[in-house]
């Protein structure tokens, strides 16, 4: 069990940029092809922009063509939590950081083999760390 981070919304506002706050805390979505990691092909890991929790590895990143950084799996089973999201008249699975509860994006079942998963993430929710 990971240690949880609990901050008030005021504290998050101070810690995050307005864009990060909107996506991570208000469940926003960045415009496709606008994020800084869409075409990032460097080797390294992606951690939560809010709390540093390790989320994804560059080895699992693939070019989904959607305009958002996409991964076939998380780097560790316990790194994210999933929630049914019924917003905007769609049934989707929201992906949240397991440590701080920040909104990261959604996961879909149309990813490449072997997992068949497509973790569709917001660049603003992630921080890349070079290997
Ligand atoms: Fe986090």
PDB file of C-alpha atoms and ligand atoms in Angstrom:
ATOM      1  CA  UNK A   1       0.000   0.000   0.000  1.00  0.00           C
ATOM      2  CA  UNK A   2       1.434   3.339  -1.019  1.00  0.00           C
ATOM      3  CA  UNK A   3       1.399   6.307   1.280  1.00  0.00           C
ATOM      4  CA  UNK A   4      -1.357   8.684   0.188  1.00  0.00           C
ATOM      5  CA  UNK A   5      -0.846  12.383  -0.303  1.00  0.00           C
ATOM      6  CA  UNK A   6      -3.678  14.568   0.813  1.00  0.00           C
ATOM      7  CA  UNK A   7      -3.608  18.307   0.156  1.00  0.00           C
ATOM      8  CA  UNK A   8      -6.382  20.867   0.191  1.00  0.00           C
ATOM      9  CA  UNK A   9      -7.431  22.367  -3.134  1.00  0.00           C
ATOM     10  CA  UNK A  10      -5.727  25.618  -2.074  1.00  0.00           C
ATOM     11  CA  UNK A  11      -2.470  23.750  -1.514  1.00  0.00           C
ATOM     12  CA  UNK A  12      -2.740  22.008  -4.897  1.00  0.00           C
ATOM     13  CA  UNK A  13      -3.348  25.361  -6.566  1.00  0.00           C
ATOM     14  CA  UNK A  14      -0.086  26.658  -5.116  1.00  0.00           C
ATOM     15  CA  UNK A  15       1.866  23.555  -6.083  1.00  0.00           C
ATOM     16  CA  UNK A  16       0.624  23.115  -9.663  1.00  0.00           C
ATOM     17  CA  UNK A  17       0.508  25.335 -12.745  1.00  0.00           C
ATOM     18  CA  UNK A  18      -3.020  26.434 -13.760  1.00  0.00           C
ATOM     19  CA  UNK A  19      -3.021  23.878 -16.600  1.00  0.00           C
ATOM     20  CA  UNK A  20      -1.814  21.054 -14.344  1.00  0.00           C
ATOM     21  CA  UNK A  21      -4.389  21.995 -11.729  1.00  0.00           C
ATOM     22  CA  UNK A  22      -7.207  21.987 -14.291  1.00  0.00           C
ATOM     23  CA  UNK A  23      -6.323  18.514 -15.562  1.00  0.00           C
ATOM     24  CA  UNK A  24      -5.146  16.798 -12.376  1.00  0.00           C
ATOM     25  CA  UNK A  25      -7.660  18.249  -9.922  1.00  0.00           C
ATOM     26  CA  UNK A  26     -10.617  19.244 -12.129  1.00  0.00           C
ATOM     27  CA  UNK A  27     -10.371  16.238 -14.489  1.00  0.00           C
ATOM     28  CA  UNK A  28      -9.669  18.349 -17.530  1.00  0.00           C
ATOM     29  CA  UNK A  29      -8.300  17.146 -20.855  1.00  0.00           C
ATOM     30  CA  UNK A  30      -5.590  18.864 -22.847  1.00  0.00           C
ATOM     31  CA  UNK A  31      -6.144  19.435 -26.565  1.00  0.00           C
ATOM     32  CA  UNK A  32      -4.850  16.558 -28.725  1.00  0.00           C
ATOM     33  CA  UNK A  33      -1.327  17.020 -30.125  1.00  0.00           C
ATOM     34  CA  UNK A  34      -0.790  19.938 -27.707  1.00  0.00           C
ATOM     35  CA  UNK A  35       1.003  18.081 -24.927  1.00  0.00           C
ATOM     36  CA  UNK A  36       4.753  18.024 -24.532  1.00  0.00           C
ATOM     37  CA  UNK A  37       5.106  14.231 -24.428  1.00  0.00           C
ATOM     38  CA  UNK A  38       3.009  13.151 -27.435  1.00  0.00           C
ATOM     39  CA  UNK A  39       6.099  12.562 -29.594  1.00  0.00           C
ATOM     40  CA  UNK A  40       8.639  11.994 -26.829  1.00  0.00           C
ATOM     41  CA  UNK A  41      10.630   8.882 -27.772  1.00  0.00           C
ATOM     42  CA  UNK A  42      13.393   9.181 -25.182  1.00  0.00           C
ATOM     43  CA  UNK A  43      14.100   6.356 -22.775  1.00  0.00           C
ATOM     44  CA  UNK A  44      13.032   6.975 -19.242  1.00  0.00           C
ATOM     45  CA  UNK A  45      10.114   6.961 -16.875  1.00  0.00           C
ATOM     46  CA  UNK A  46       7.000   9.037 -16.489  1.00  0.00           C
ATOM     47  CA  UNK A  47       6.036  10.091 -12.984  1.00  0.00           C
ATOM     48  CA  UNK A  48       2.979  11.928 -11.686  1.00  0.00           C
ATOM     49  CA  UNK A  49       3.382  15.693 -12.227  1.00  0.00           C
ATOM     50  CA  UNK A  50       1.661  16.333  -8.911  1.00  0.00           C
ATOM     51  CA  UNK A  51       3.372  13.892  -6.538  1.00  0.00           C
ATOM     52  CA  UNK A  52       6.221  12.086  -8.332  1.00  0.00           C
ATOM     53  CA  UNK A  53       4.605   8.637  -8.141  1.00  0.00           C
ATOM     54  CA  UNK A  54       6.161   6.396 -10.824  1.00  0.00           C
ATOM     55  CA  UNK A  55       3.479   5.684 -13.447  1.00  0.00           C
ATOM     56  CA  UNK A  56       4.773   4.579 -16.844  1.00  0.00           C
ATOM     57  CA  UNK A  57       7.936   3.403 -18.565  1.00  0.00           C
ATOM     58  CA  UNK A  58       9.016   4.611 -22.009  1.00  0.00           C
ATOM     59  CA  UNK A  59       9.263   0.934 -23.097  1.00  0.00           C
ATOM     60  CA  UNK A  60       5.446   0.722 -22.899  1.00  0.00           C
ATOM     61  CA  UNK A  61       4.775   3.949 -24.828  1.00  0.00           C
ATOM     62  CA  UNK A  62       3.402   3.602 -28.341  1.00  0.00           C
ATOM     63  CA  UNK A  63       2.239   5.892 -31.128  1.00  0.00           C
ATOM     64  CA  UNK A  64      -1.552   5.706 -30.923  1.00  0.00           C
ATOM     65  CA  UNK A  65      -2.143   8.536 -33.394  1.00  0.00           C
ATOM     66  CA  UNK A  66      -4.642  10.083 -30.967  1.00  0.00           C
ATOM     67  CA  UNK A  67      -2.513  13.099 -30.027  1.00  0.00           C
ATOM     68  CA  UNK A  68      -2.109  12.034 -26.409  1.00  0.00           C
ATOM     69  CA  UNK A  69       0.802  10.063 -24.929  1.00  0.00           C
ATOM     70  CA  UNK A  70      -0.306   6.436 -24.872  1.00  0.00           C
ATOM     71  CA  UNK A  71       0.956   3.404 -22.993  1.00  0.00           C
ATOM     72  CA  UNK A  72       0.110  -0.300 -23.041  1.00  0.00           C
ATOM     73  CA  UNK A  73       0.575  -0.731 -19.304  1.00  0.00           C
ATOM     74  CA  UNK A  74       1.557   0.983 -16.096  1.00  0.00           C
ATOM     75  CA  UNK A  75       5.055   0.489 -14.735  1.00  0.00           C
ATOM     76  CA  UNK A  76       3.713  -1.068 -11.553  1.00  0.00           C
ATOM     77  CA  UNK A  77       0.343  -2.658 -10.744  1.00  0.00           C
ATOM     78  CA  UNK A  78      -0.378  -0.378  -7.808  1.00  0.00           C
ATOM     79  CA  UNK A  79       0.588   2.900  -9.429  1.00  0.00           C
ATOM     80  CA  UNK A  80      -2.880   3.888 -10.672  1.00  0.00           C
ATOM     81  CA  UNK A  81      -6.505   3.451  -9.678  1.00  0.00           C
ATOM     82  CA  UNK A  82      -9.391   3.137 -12.096  1.00  0.00           C
ATOM     83  CA  UNK A  83     -12.869   4.594 -11.824  1.00  0.00           C
ATOM     84  CA  UNK A  84     -15.965   4.353 -13.992  1.00  0.00           C
ATOM     85  CA  UNK A  85     -16.522   7.745 -15.614  1.00  0.00           C
ATOM     86  CA  UNK A  86     -19.987   8.531 -16.969  1.00  0.00           C
ATOM     87  CA  UNK A  87     -19.299  12.169 -17.883  1.00  0.00           C
ATOM     88  CA  UNK A  88     -20.278  13.609 -21.274  1.00  0.00           C
ATOM     89  CA  UNK A  89     -22.694  10.761 -22.029  1.00  0.00           C
ATOM     90  CA  UNK A  90     -19.888   8.215 -22.419  1.00  0.00           C
ATOM     91  CA  UNK A  91     -18.880   5.204 -20.390  1.00  0.00           C
ATOM     92  CA  UNK A  92     -15.147   5.440 -19.881  1.00  0.00           C
ATOM     93  CA  UNK A  93     -12.601   4.260 -17.368  1.00  0.00           C
ATOM     94  CA  UNK A  94     -10.820   7.100 -15.661  1.00  0.00           C
ATOM     95  CA  UNK A  95      -7.212   6.608 -14.548  1.00  0.00           C
ATOM     96  CA  UNK A  96      -6.070   8.261 -11.319  1.00  0.00           C
ATOM     97  CA  UNK A  97      -2.726   8.419  -9.547  1.00  0.00           C
ATOM     98  CA  UNK A  98      -2.938   5.977  -6.629  1.00  0.00           C
ATOM     99  CA  UNK A  99      -0.807   8.217  -4.431  1.00  0.00           C
ATOM    100  CA  UNK A 100      -2.385  11.678  -4.790  1.00  0.00           C
ATOM    101  CA  UNK A 101      -5.694  10.903  -6.528  1.00  0.00           C
ATOM    102  CA  UNK A 102      -4.808  13.185  -9.450  1.00  0.00           C
ATOM    103  CA  UNK A 103      -6.646  12.679 -12.748  1.00  0.00           C
ATOM    104  CA  UNK A 104      -4.282  11.301 -15.402  1.00  0.00           C
ATOM    105  CA  UNK A 105      -6.522  10.322 -18.315  1.00  0.00           C
ATOM    106  CA  UNK A 106      -8.514   7.257 -19.388  1.00  0.00           C
ATOM    107  CA  UNK A 107      -7.824   3.634 -20.299  1.00  0.00           C
ATOM    108  CA  UNK A 108      -9.400   1.897 -23.305  1.00  0.00           C
ATOM    109  CA  UNK A 109      -9.489  -1.711 -24.497  1.00  0.00           C
ATOM    110  CA  UNK A 110      -8.248  -1.023 -28.023  1.00  0.00           C
ATOM    111  CA  UNK A 111      -4.501  -1.019 -27.395  1.00  0.00           C
ATOM    112  CA  UNK A 112      -1.863  -3.213 -29.047  1.00  0.00           C
ATOM    113  CA  UNK A 113      -1.019  -6.765 -27.945  1.00  0.00           C
ATOM    114  CA  UNK A 114      -0.209  -8.331 -25.586  1.00  0.00           C
ATOM    115  CA  UNK A 115      -2.113  -6.193 -23.055  1.00  0.00           C
ATOM    116  CA  UNK A 116      -4.756  -4.801 -25.429  1.00  0.00           C
ATOM    117  CA  UNK A 117      -4.849  -1.694 -23.258  1.00  0.00           C
ATOM    118  CA  UNK A 118      -4.418   1.921 -24.286  1.00  0.00           C
ATOM    119  CA  UNK A 119      -3.668   4.238 -21.402  1.00  0.00           C
ATOM    120  CA  UNK A 120      -4.501   7.612 -22.915  1.00  0.00           C
ATOM    121  CA  UNK A 121      -2.767  10.207 -20.760  1.00  0.00           C
ATOM    122  CA  UNK A 122      -2.490  13.971 -20.518  1.00  0.00           C
ATOM    123  CA  UNK A 123       1.084  15.221 -20.873  1.00  0.00           C
ATOM    124  CA  UNK A 124       0.318  17.818 -18.203  1.00  0.00           C
ATOM    125  CA  UNK A 125      -0.332  15.040 -15.672  1.00  0.00           C
ATOM    126  CA  UNK A 126       3.075  13.519 -16.311  1.00  0.00           C
ATOM    127  CA  UNK A 127       6.685  14.425 -15.743  1.00  0.00           C
ATOM    128  CA  UNK A 128       9.345  12.675 -17.805  1.00  0.00           C
ATOM    129  CA  UNK A 129      12.579  11.606 -16.175  1.00  0.00           C
ATOM    130  CA  UNK A 130      15.484  10.649 -18.452  1.00  0.00           C
ATOM    131  CA  UNK A 131      17.040   7.252 -17.884  1.00  0.00           C
TER     132      UNK A 131
HETATM  133 FE1  LIG B   1       0.172  11.660  -8.023  1.00  0.00          FE
END
